[in-house]
Tab-separated table of C-alpha atoms in Angstrom:
chain	number	residue	atom	x	y	z
P	1	MET	CA	-102.200	-42.661	66.716
P	2	LYS	CA	-100.557	-45.557	64.849
P	3	MET	CA	-103.522	-45.897	62.509
P	4	LYS	CA	-103.468	-42.133	61.890
P	5	LYS	CA	-99.816	-42.318	60.839
P	6	ILE	CA	-100.626	-45.159	58.446
P	7	LEU	CA	-103.438	-43.144	56.868
P	8	ILE	CA	-101.143	-40.123	56.492
P	9	ALA	CA	-98.507	-42.290	54.828
P	10	LEU	CA	-101.065	-43.750	52.401
P	11	THR	CA	-102.335	-40.269	51.617
P	12	ILE	CA	-98.824	-39.160	50.725
P	13	LEU	CA	-98.375	-42.281	48.602
P	14	TRP	CA	-101.659	-41.590	46.793
P	15	SER	CA	-100.916	-37.879	46.282
P	16	SER	CA	-97.707	-38.457	44.338
P	17	SER	CA	-98.327	-41.856	42.806
P	18	VAL	CA	-97.068	-43.037	39.442
P	19	SER	CA	-99.123	-45.451	37.357
P	20	ALA	CA	-97.924	-47.690	34.543
P	21	ARG	CA	-100.049	-49.615	32.097
P	22	GLN	CA	-99.077	-52.303	29.608
P	23	ASN	CA	-101.301	-52.289	26.532
P	24	GLY	CA	-101.436	-53.890	23.137
P	25	PHE	CA	-101.988	-52.057	19.855
P	26	TYR	CA	-102.912	-53.523	16.485
P	27	MET	CA	-101.260	-53.448	13.084
P	28	SER	CA	-103.048	-55.914	10.805
P	29	ALA	CA	-101.349	-54.410	7.736
P	30	LEU	CA	-98.192	-56.272	8.746
P	31	SER	CA	-99.766	-59.702	8.959
P	32	SER	CA	-102.549	-61.828	7.562
P	33	ARG	CA	-103.833	-62.133	11.137
P	34	ALA	CA	-106.153	-59.286	12.107
P	35	ASP	CA	-105.180	-59.653	15.766
P	36	SER	CA	-101.482	-58.836	15.305
P	37	THR	CA	-100.746	-57.268	18.691
P	38	PHE	CA	-97.688	-55.242	19.656
P	39	SER	CA	-96.644	-53.956	23.045
P	40	CYS	CA	-96.827	-50.431	24.465
P	41	SER	CA	-96.109	-49.381	28.050
P	42	VAL	CA	-97.023	-45.899	29.300
P	43	SER	CA	-96.592	-44.431	32.774
P	44	ALA	CA	-98.007	-41.228	34.247
P	45	LYS	CA	-97.769	-39.242	37.465
P	46	PHE	CA	-100.781	-38.213	39.547
P	47	GLU	CA	-100.959	-35.814	42.481
P	48	ASN	CA	-104.061	-35.897	44.679
P	49	GLY	CA	-105.700	-38.046	42.032
P	50	ARG	CA	-105.048	-35.425	39.322
P	51	PHE	CA	-103.019	-36.198	36.211
P	52	VAL	CA	-99.771	-34.199	36.228
P	53	ARG	CA	-97.721	-35.552	33.340
P	54	TYR	CA	-96.612	-38.627	31.487
P	55	THR	CA	-93.416	-40.034	32.910
P	56	GLY	CA	-92.459	-42.498	30.215
P	57	CYS	CA	-93.359	-44.337	27.055
P	58	THR	CA	-91.897	-47.557	25.642
P	59	ILE	CA	-93.161	-49.138	22.423
P	60	PHE	CA	-92.209	-52.388	20.736
P	61	PRO	CA	-93.106	-52.021	17.032
P	62	TYR	CA	-92.623	-54.588	14.271
P	63	THR	CA	-89.146	-55.512	13.028
P	64	LYS	CA	-88.064	-57.719	10.138
P	65	THR	CA	-84.935	-58.808	11.995
P	66	PRO	CA	-85.210	-62.477	13.067
P	67	ASN	CA	-85.047	-63.170	16.824
P	68	ALA	CA	-85.112	-59.473	17.683
P	69	LYS	CA	-87.397	-56.775	19.012
P	70	VAL	CA	-87.066	-53.031	18.602
P	71	ARG	CA	-87.714	-50.897	21.640
P	72	LEU	CA	-88.557	-47.226	21.111
P	73	SER	CA	-88.567	-45.068	24.251
P	74	PHE	CA	-89.324	-41.372	24.634
P	75	ASP	CA	-88.276	-38.938	27.318
P	76	ALA	CA	-91.153	-37.868	29.557
P	77	ASP	CA	-91.329	-34.372	28.050
P	78	GLU	CA	-91.444	-35.841	24.536
P	79	THR	CA	-94.392	-38.161	25.174
P	80	PRO	CA	-97.161	-35.543	24.667
P	81	ARG	CA	-95.588	-34.574	21.343
P	82	PHE	CA	-95.645	-38.190	20.208
P	83	LEU	CA	-99.301	-38.458	21.214
P	84	GLU	CA	-100.091	-35.264	19.289
P	85	PHE	CA	-98.279	-36.733	16.265
P	86	LEU	CA	-100.403	-39.900	16.427
P	87	LYS	CA	-103.636	-37.903	16.532
P	88	LYS	CA	-102.616	-35.825	13.503
P	89	VAL	CA	-101.726	-39.007	11.596
P	90	ARG	CA	-105.079	-40.556	12.550
P	91	ASP	CA	-107.081	-37.539	11.372
P	92	LYS	CA	-105.166	-37.130	8.101
P	93	TYR	CA	-105.413	-40.856	7.391
P	94	ALA	CA	-109.197	-40.736	7.889
P	95	GLU	CA	-109.429	-37.767	5.507
P	96	TRP	CA	-107.267	-39.297	2.756
P	97	ASP	CA	-108.806	-42.758	3.088
P	98	SER	CA	-112.240	-41.204	2.514
P	99	ILE	CA	-110.963	-39.303	-0.534
P	100	ALA	CA	-109.351	-42.445	-1.970
P	101	LYS	CA	-112.536	-44.466	-1.597
P	102	ALA	CA	-114.767	-41.737	-3.040
P	103	ASN	CA	-112.527	-41.389	-6.100
P	104	HIS	CA	-111.722	-45.117	-6.554
P	105	VAL	CA	-107.976	-44.473	-6.186
P	106	THR	CA	-105.612	-47.459	-6.482
P	107	GLY	CA	-101.838	-47.888	-6.630
P	108	TYR	CA	-100.990	-44.555	-5.047
P	109	SER	CA	-98.548	-43.362	-2.366
P	110	LYS	CA	-97.829	-39.963	-0.830
P	111	LYS	CA	-95.922	-38.575	2.139
P	112	MET	CA	-98.240	-37.126	4.782
P	113	PRO	CA	-97.884	-33.447	5.794
P	114	VAL	CA	-97.181	-34.632	9.354
P	115	GLU	CA	-93.860	-35.584	10.908
P	116	LEU	CA	-92.154	-35.790	14.263
P	117	LYS	CA	-88.617	-35.097	15.334
P	118	SER	CA	-88.388	-36.415	18.855
P	119	LYS	CA	-85.637	-37.117	21.343
P	120	GLY	CA	-85.750	-40.690	22.504
P	121	GLY	CA	-83.851	-43.931	22.608
P	122	ILE	CA	-83.893	-46.825	20.158
P	123	TRP	CA	-82.831	-50.268	21.235
P	124	CYS	CA	-82.716	-53.556	19.392
P	125	ILE	CA	-83.023	-56.570	21.685
P	126	PHE	CA	-81.731	-59.848	20.261
P	127	TYR	CA	-82.881	-63.312	21.349
P	128	VAL	CA	-80.454	-66.007	20.203
P	129	GLY	CA	-81.011	-69.622	21.272
P	130	ASN	CA	-81.066	-70.102	25.032
P	131	ARG	CA	-78.692	-67.248	25.734
P	132	PRO	CA	-79.873	-64.157	27.650
P	133	PRO	CA	-81.203	-61.313	25.479
P	134	ARG	CA	-78.602	-58.873	24.207
P	135	SER	CA	-79.433	-55.267	23.489
P	136	THR	CA	-77.852	-52.529	21.409
P	137	PHE	CA	-78.468	-48.811	21.613
P	138	ASP	CA	-77.564	-46.444	18.804
P	139	MET	CA	-76.114	-43.393	20.548
P	140	ASN	CA	-75.833	-41.516	17.243
P	141	LYS	CA	-79.563	-41.550	16.575
P	142	GLN	CA	-81.087	-40.125	19.714
P	143	TRP	CA	-83.105	-37.710	17.583
P	144	GLU	CA	-85.660	-39.828	15.798
P	145	PHE	CA	-87.547	-38.701	12.689
P	146	LEU	CA	-90.967	-40.284	12.186
P	147	ILE	CA	-92.290	-39.553	8.694
P	148	PRO	CA	-95.584	-41.261	7.772
P	149	TYR	CA	-96.612	-42.288	4.262
P	150	PHE	CA	-100.136	-42.916	3.017
P	151	SER	CA	-100.602	-45.585	0.342
P	152	VAL	CA	-103.389	-47.379	-1.503
P	153	ASP	CA	-102.729	-50.795	-3.055
P	154	VAL	CA	-104.072	-52.100	-6.363
P	155	ASN	CA	-107.163	-53.397	-4.587
P	156	GLY	CA	-107.994	-50.013	-3.077
P	157	LYS	CA	-106.885	-50.941	0.443
P	158	SER	CA	-105.181	-48.028	2.198
P	159	ARG	CA	-102.659	-47.895	5.005
P	160	VAL	CA	-100.230	-45.533	6.683
P	161	THR	CA	-96.652	-46.506	7.550
P	162	TRP	CA	-93.551	-45.017	9.134
P	163	SER	CA	-90.265	-46.433	10.376
P	164	THR	CA	-87.692	-45.844	13.069
P	165	SER	CA	-83.994	-45.625	12.276
P	166	LYS	CA	-82.150	-48.750	11.322
P	167	LEU	CA	-79.566	-49.931	13.842
P	168	GLU	CA	-76.794	-50.850	11.445
P	169	TYR	CA	-74.305	-52.557	13.716
P	170	THR	CA	-72.716	-52.888	17.100
P	171	VAL	CA	-69.361	-54.413	17.958
P	172	LYS	CA	-69.548	-56.816	20.879
P	173	GLY	CA	-65.859	-57.530	21.264
P	174	GLY	CA	-62.463	-57.814	19.588
P	175	SER	CA	-60.880	-55.292	17.276
P	176	MET	CA	-61.023	-54.587	13.562
P	177	ALA	CA	-57.716	-56.220	12.662
P	178	ILE	CA	-56.449	-59.249	10.736
P	179	GLY	CA	-56.804	-62.475	12.663
P	180	THR	CA	-59.385	-61.221	15.148
P	181	SER	CA	-63.088	-61.972	15.272
P	182	VAL	CA	-65.682	-59.288	15.790
P	183	GLU	CA	-69.316	-60.056	16.529
P	184	VAL	CA	-71.592	-57.756	14.566
P	185	GLU	CA	-75.369	-57.515	14.902
P	186	ARG	CA	-77.680	-55.681	12.538
P	187	CYS	CA	-81.267	-54.666	13.128
P	188	SER	CA	-83.707	-53.432	10.494
P	189	GLY	CA	-85.307	-50.945	12.884
P	190	GLY	CA	-88.963	-50.706	13.832
P	191	GLU	CA	-91.956	-50.325	11.553
P	192	PHE	CA	-95.491	-49.047	12.125
P	193	ALA	CA	-98.193	-49.941	9.592
P	194	PHE	CA	-101.864	-49.234	10.271
P	195	SER	CA	-104.734	-50.105	7.935
P	196	SER	CA	-107.611	-48.365	9.742
P	197	VAL	CA	-108.391	-45.446	12.030
P	198	SER	CA	-109.240	-47.892	14.815
P	199	GLU	CA	-105.752	-49.412	14.629
P	200	ILE	CA	-104.083	-46.018	14.972
P	201	GLN	CA	-106.485	-45.313	17.831
P	202	SER	CA	-105.377	-48.537	19.559
P	203	LEU	CA	-101.898	-47.029	19.988
P	204	ILE	CA	-103.336	-43.683	21.101
P	205	ASP	CA	-105.392	-45.559	23.711
P	206	CYS	CA	-102.155	-46.672	25.372
P	207	PHE	CA	-101.911	-43.074	26.620
P	208	ASP	CA	-105.447	-42.935	28.016
P	209	VAL	CA	-105.090	-41.028	31.291
P	210	GLU	CA	-108.407	-42.338	32.641
P	211	ARG	CA	-107.257	-45.932	32.261
P	212	LEU	CA	-104.051	-45.109	34.089
P	213	ARG	CA	-106.065	-43.345	36.780
P	214	GLU	CA	-108.371	-46.360	37.172
P	215	ARG	CA	-105.384	-48.572	37.896
P	216	ASP	CA	-104.135	-45.953	40.347
P	217	ARG	CA	-107.492	-45.994	42.142
P	218	SER	CA	-107.774	-49.792	42.157
P	219	ILE	CA	-104.440	-50.072	43.969
P	220	GLY	CA	-105.450	-47.320	46.396
P	221	ASN	CA	-108.698	-49.123	47.159
P	222	LEU	CA	-106.714	-52.084	48.475
P	223	PHE	CA	-105.597	-49.965	51.409
P	224	GLN	CA	-108.707	-48.739	53.211
């Protein structure tokens, strides 16, 4: 009877489980190193081993701000729209890159006919010396516009880029008056820059339901 109760409990756990996966995606256009890896964490809910929905998405893109990271998070219901946006960008980039190569285009830039207005949160996390990380959240920019641009440099190398909102400042303490000190932090925002279809695909792969399901199964297999 005791063993039966344990099996029932594990079945319930399995039927409504949530999986999370930490992945890396690649943006070599930002660095001379081809293995420039950035972090993406995606979680999903499964019921009876069947994918139900994504439950969260957090991405750490590139930022020019020293000692800082930008964290871009989407609400669960916004995650599929972001994934759809990435796939449209990938397909349009492949099309335009092919056209540019076939016509020997150089030194050209154009806004893509793809964009995303999505509700999410943007944080900038600062790392200063040995002090604990400090984070800021821009409450006025919860609706984020992602507008990608396609460009070809003078050597014929193409890429696609888009940025998150800049976090201009946050006041940590004090008041704006004579004789008082106010600590202000500025963050340049996050930047995405891909130079191949495979690099865009590396971010899309962070949402791979089968990979999330495999992790779900591997944990379930521990309890036989």
